[in-house]
PDB file of C-alpha atoms and ligand atoms in Angstrom:
ATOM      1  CA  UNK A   1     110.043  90.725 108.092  1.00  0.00           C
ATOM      2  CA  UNK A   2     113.464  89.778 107.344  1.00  0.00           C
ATOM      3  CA  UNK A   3     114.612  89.779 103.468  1.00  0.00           C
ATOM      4  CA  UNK A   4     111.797  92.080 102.471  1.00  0.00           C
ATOM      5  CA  UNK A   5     112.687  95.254 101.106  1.00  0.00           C
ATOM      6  CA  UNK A   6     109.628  97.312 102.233  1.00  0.00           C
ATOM      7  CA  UNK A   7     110.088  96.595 105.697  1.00  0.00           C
ATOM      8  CA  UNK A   8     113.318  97.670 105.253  1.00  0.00           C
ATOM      9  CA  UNK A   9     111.605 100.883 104.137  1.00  0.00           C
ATOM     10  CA  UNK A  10     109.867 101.232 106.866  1.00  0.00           C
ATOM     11  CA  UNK A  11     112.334 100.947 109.466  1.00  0.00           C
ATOM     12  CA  UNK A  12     114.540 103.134 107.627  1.00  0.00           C
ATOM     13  CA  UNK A  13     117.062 100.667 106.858  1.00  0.00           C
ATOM     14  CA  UNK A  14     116.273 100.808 103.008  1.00  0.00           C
ATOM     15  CA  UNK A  15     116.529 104.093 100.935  1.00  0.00           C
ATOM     16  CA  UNK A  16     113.886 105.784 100.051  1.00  0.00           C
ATOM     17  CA  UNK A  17     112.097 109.273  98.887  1.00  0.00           C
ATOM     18  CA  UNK A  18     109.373 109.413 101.154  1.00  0.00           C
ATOM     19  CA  UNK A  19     106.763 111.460 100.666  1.00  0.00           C
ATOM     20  CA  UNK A  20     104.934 111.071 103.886  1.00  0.00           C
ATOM     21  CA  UNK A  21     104.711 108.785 106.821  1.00  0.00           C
ATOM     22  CA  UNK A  22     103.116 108.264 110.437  1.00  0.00           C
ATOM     23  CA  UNK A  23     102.843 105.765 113.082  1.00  0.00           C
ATOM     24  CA  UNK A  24     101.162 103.223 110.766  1.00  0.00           C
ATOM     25  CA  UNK A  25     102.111 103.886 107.018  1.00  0.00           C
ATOM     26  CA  UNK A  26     104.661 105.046 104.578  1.00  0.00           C
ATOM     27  CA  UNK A  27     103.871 106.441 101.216  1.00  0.00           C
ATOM     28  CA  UNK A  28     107.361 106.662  99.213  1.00  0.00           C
ATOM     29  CA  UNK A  29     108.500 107.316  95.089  1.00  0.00           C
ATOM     30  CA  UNK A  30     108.273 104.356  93.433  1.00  0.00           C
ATOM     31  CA  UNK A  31     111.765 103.692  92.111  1.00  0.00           C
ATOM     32  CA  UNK A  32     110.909 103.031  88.781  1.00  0.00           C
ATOM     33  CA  UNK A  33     107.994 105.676  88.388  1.00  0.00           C
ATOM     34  CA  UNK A  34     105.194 104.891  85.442  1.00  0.00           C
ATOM     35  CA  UNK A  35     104.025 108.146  85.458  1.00  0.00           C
ATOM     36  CA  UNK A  36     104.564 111.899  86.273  1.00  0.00           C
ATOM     37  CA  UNK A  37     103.498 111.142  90.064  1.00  0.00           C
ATOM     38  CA  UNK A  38     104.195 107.519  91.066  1.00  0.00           C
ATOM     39  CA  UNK A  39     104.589 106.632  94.398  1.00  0.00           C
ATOM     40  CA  UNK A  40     103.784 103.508  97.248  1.00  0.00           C
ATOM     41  CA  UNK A  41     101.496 103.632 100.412  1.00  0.00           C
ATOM     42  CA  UNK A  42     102.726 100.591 102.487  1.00  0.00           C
ATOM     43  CA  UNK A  43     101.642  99.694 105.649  1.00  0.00           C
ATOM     44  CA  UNK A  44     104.054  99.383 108.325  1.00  0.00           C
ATOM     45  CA  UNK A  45     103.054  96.144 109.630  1.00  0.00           C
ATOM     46  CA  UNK A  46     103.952  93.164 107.169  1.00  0.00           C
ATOM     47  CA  UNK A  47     100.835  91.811 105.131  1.00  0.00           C
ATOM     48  CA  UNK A  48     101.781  89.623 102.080  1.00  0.00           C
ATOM     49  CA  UNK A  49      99.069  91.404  99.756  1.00  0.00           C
ATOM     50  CA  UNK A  50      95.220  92.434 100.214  1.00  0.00           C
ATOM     51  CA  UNK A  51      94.856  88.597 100.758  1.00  0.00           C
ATOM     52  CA  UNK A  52      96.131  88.391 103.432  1.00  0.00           C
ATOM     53  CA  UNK A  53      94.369  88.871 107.082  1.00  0.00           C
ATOM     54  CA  UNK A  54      94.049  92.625 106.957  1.00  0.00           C
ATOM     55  CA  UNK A  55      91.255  94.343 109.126  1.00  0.00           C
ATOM     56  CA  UNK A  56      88.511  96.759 107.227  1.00  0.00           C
ATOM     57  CA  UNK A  57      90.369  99.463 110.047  1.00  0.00           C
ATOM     58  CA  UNK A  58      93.367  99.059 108.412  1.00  0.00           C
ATOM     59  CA  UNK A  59      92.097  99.315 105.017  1.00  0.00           C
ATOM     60  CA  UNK A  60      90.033 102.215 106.202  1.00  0.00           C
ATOM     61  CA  UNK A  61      93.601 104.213 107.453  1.00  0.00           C
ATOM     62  CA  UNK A  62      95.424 102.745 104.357  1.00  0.00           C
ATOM     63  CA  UNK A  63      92.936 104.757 101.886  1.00  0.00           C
ATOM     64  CA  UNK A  64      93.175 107.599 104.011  1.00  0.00           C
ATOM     65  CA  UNK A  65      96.717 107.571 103.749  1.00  0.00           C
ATOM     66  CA  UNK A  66      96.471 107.474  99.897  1.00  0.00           C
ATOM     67  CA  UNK A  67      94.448 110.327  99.942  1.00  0.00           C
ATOM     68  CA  UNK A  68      96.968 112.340 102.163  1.00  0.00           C
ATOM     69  CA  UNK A  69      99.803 110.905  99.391  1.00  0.00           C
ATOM     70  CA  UNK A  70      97.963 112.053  96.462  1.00  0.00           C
ATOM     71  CA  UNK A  71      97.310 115.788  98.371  1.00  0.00           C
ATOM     72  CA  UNK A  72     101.368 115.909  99.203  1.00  0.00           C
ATOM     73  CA  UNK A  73     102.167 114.810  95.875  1.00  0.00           C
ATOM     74  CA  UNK A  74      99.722 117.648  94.449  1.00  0.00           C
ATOM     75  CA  UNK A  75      97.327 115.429  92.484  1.00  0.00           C
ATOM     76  CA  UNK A  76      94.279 115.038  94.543  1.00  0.00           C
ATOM     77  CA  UNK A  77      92.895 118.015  92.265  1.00  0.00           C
ATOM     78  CA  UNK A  78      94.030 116.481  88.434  1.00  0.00           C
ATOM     79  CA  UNK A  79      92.835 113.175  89.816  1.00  0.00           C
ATOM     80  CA  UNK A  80      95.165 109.928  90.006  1.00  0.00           C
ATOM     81  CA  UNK A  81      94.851 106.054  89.631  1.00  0.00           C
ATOM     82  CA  UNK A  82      94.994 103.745  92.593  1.00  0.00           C
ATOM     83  CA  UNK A  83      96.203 100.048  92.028  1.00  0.00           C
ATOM     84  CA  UNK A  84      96.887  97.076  94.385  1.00  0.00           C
ATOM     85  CA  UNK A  85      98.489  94.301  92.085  1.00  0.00           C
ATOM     86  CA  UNK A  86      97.482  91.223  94.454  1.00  0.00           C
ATOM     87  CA  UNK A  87      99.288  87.795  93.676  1.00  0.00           C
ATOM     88  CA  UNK A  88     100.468  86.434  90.539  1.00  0.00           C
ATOM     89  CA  UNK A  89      98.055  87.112  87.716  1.00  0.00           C
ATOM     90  CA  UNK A  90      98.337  90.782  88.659  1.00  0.00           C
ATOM     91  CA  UNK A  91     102.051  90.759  88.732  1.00  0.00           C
ATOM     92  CA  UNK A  92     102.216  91.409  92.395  1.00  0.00           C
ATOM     93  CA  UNK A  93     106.610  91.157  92.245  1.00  0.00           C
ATOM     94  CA  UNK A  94     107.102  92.820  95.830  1.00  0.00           C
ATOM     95  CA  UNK A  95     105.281  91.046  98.599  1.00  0.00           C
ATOM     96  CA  UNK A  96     104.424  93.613 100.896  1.00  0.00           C
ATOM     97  CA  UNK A  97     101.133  95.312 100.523  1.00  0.00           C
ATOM     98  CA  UNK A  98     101.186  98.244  98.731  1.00  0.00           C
ATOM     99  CA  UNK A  99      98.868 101.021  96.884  1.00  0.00           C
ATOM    100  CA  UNK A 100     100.454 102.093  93.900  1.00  0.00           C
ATOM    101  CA  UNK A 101      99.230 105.836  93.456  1.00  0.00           C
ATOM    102  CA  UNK A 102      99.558 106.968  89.972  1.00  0.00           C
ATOM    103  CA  UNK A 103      98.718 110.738  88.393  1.00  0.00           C
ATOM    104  CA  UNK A 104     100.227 113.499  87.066  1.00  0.00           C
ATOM    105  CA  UNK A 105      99.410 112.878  83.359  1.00  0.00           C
ATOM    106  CA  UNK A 106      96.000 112.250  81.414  1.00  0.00           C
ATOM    107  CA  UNK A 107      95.586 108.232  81.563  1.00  0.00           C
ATOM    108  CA  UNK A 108      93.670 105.618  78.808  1.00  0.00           C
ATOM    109  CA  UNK A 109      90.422 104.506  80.286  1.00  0.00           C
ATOM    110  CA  UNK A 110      91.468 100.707  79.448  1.00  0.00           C
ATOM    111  CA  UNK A 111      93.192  99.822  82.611  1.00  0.00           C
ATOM    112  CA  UNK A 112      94.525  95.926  81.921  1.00  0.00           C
ATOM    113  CA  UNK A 113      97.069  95.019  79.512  1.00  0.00           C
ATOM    114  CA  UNK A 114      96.230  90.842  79.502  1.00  0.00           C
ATOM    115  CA  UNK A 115      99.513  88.732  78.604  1.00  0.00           C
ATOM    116  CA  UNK A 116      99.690  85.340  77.340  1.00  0.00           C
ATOM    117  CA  UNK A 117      99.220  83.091  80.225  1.00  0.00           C
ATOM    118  CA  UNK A 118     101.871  80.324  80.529  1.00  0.00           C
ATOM    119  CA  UNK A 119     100.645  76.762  81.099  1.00  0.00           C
ATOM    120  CA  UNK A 120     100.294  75.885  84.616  1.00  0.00           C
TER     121      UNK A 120
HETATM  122  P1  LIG B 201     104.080  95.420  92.218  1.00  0.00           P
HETATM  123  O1  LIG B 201     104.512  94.980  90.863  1.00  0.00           O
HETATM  124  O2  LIG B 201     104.475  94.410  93.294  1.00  0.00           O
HETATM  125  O3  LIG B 201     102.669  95.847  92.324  1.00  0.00           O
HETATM  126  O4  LIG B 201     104.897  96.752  92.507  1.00  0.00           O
HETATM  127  C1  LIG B 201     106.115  96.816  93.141  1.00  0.00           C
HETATM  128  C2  LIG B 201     106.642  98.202  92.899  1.00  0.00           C
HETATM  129  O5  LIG B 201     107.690  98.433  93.803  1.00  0.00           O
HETATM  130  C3  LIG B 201     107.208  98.413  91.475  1.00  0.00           C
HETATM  131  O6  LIG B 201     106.530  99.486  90.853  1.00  0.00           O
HETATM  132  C4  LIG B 201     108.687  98.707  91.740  1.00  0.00           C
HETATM  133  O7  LIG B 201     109.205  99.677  90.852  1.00  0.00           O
HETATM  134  C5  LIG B 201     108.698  99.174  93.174  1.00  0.00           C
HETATM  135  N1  LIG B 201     109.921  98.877  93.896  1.00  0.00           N
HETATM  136  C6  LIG B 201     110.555  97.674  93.961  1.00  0.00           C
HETATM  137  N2  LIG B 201     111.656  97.759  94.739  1.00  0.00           N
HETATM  138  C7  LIG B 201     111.694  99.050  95.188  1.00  0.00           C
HETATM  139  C8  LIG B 201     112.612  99.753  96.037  1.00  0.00           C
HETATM  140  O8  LIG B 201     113.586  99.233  96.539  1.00  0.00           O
HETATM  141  N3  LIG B 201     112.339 101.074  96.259  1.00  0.00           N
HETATM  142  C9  LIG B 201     111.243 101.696  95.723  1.00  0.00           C
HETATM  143  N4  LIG B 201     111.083 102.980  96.006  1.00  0.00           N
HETATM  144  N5  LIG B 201     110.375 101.071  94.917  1.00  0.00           N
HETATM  145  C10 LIG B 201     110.599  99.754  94.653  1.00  0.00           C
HETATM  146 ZN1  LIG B 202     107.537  93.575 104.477  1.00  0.00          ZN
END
């Protein structure tokens, strides 16, 4: 899709680090990382978020994919936090499905920092 900077990932147009990759995903460094190990499994294909029409195979192969991520980026021992931000409660700020894959340091067990929501 035109405009969107993940695609442009994807295709190779847009830099990235990319820590693995094969016919159907990407898993890249997040570019502002929130942790020790922070990085992105998109897949290749354009989906808006989770919400959109995505098939149980693809979400099968996307968690795969994690899993391969989190081996390459040497935390599938220490253990890691996956997190799909989906639309705008969540903060969802790049609209191209991702899996944020976080690890590399001991995390809080609280998970959700709730803001003030503005009126509607
Ligand atoms: P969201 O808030 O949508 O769940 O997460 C989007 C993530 O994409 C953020 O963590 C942000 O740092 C990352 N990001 C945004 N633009 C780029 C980019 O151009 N390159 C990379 N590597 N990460 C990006
Ligand atoms: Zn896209």
């Amino acid at each position: 899709m035109e405009d969107c900077v993940f695609c442009g990932i994807a295709a190779g147009t847009m830099p990235a680090r990319i820590v693995w990759e094969d016919e159907d995903f990407v898993a890249f460094d997040d570019i502002h990382p929130q942790a020790p190990v922070h990085a992105l499994v998109i897949p290749r294909r354009h989906y808006r978020s989770l919400a959109d029409d995505v098939s149980e195979s693809l979400l099968g192969r996307m968690c795969l994919a994690v899993t391969k991520t989190a081996e390459v980026k040497g935390v599938a021992g220490s253990g890691y936090r996956v997190i799909v931000n989906t639309g705008r409660d969540a903060g969802q700020s790049v609209d191209h499905l991702h899996v944020h894959i976080l690890g590399g340091a001991r995390m809080s067990h609280g998970m959700v920092n709730l803001v003030e929501k503005p009126e509607e």
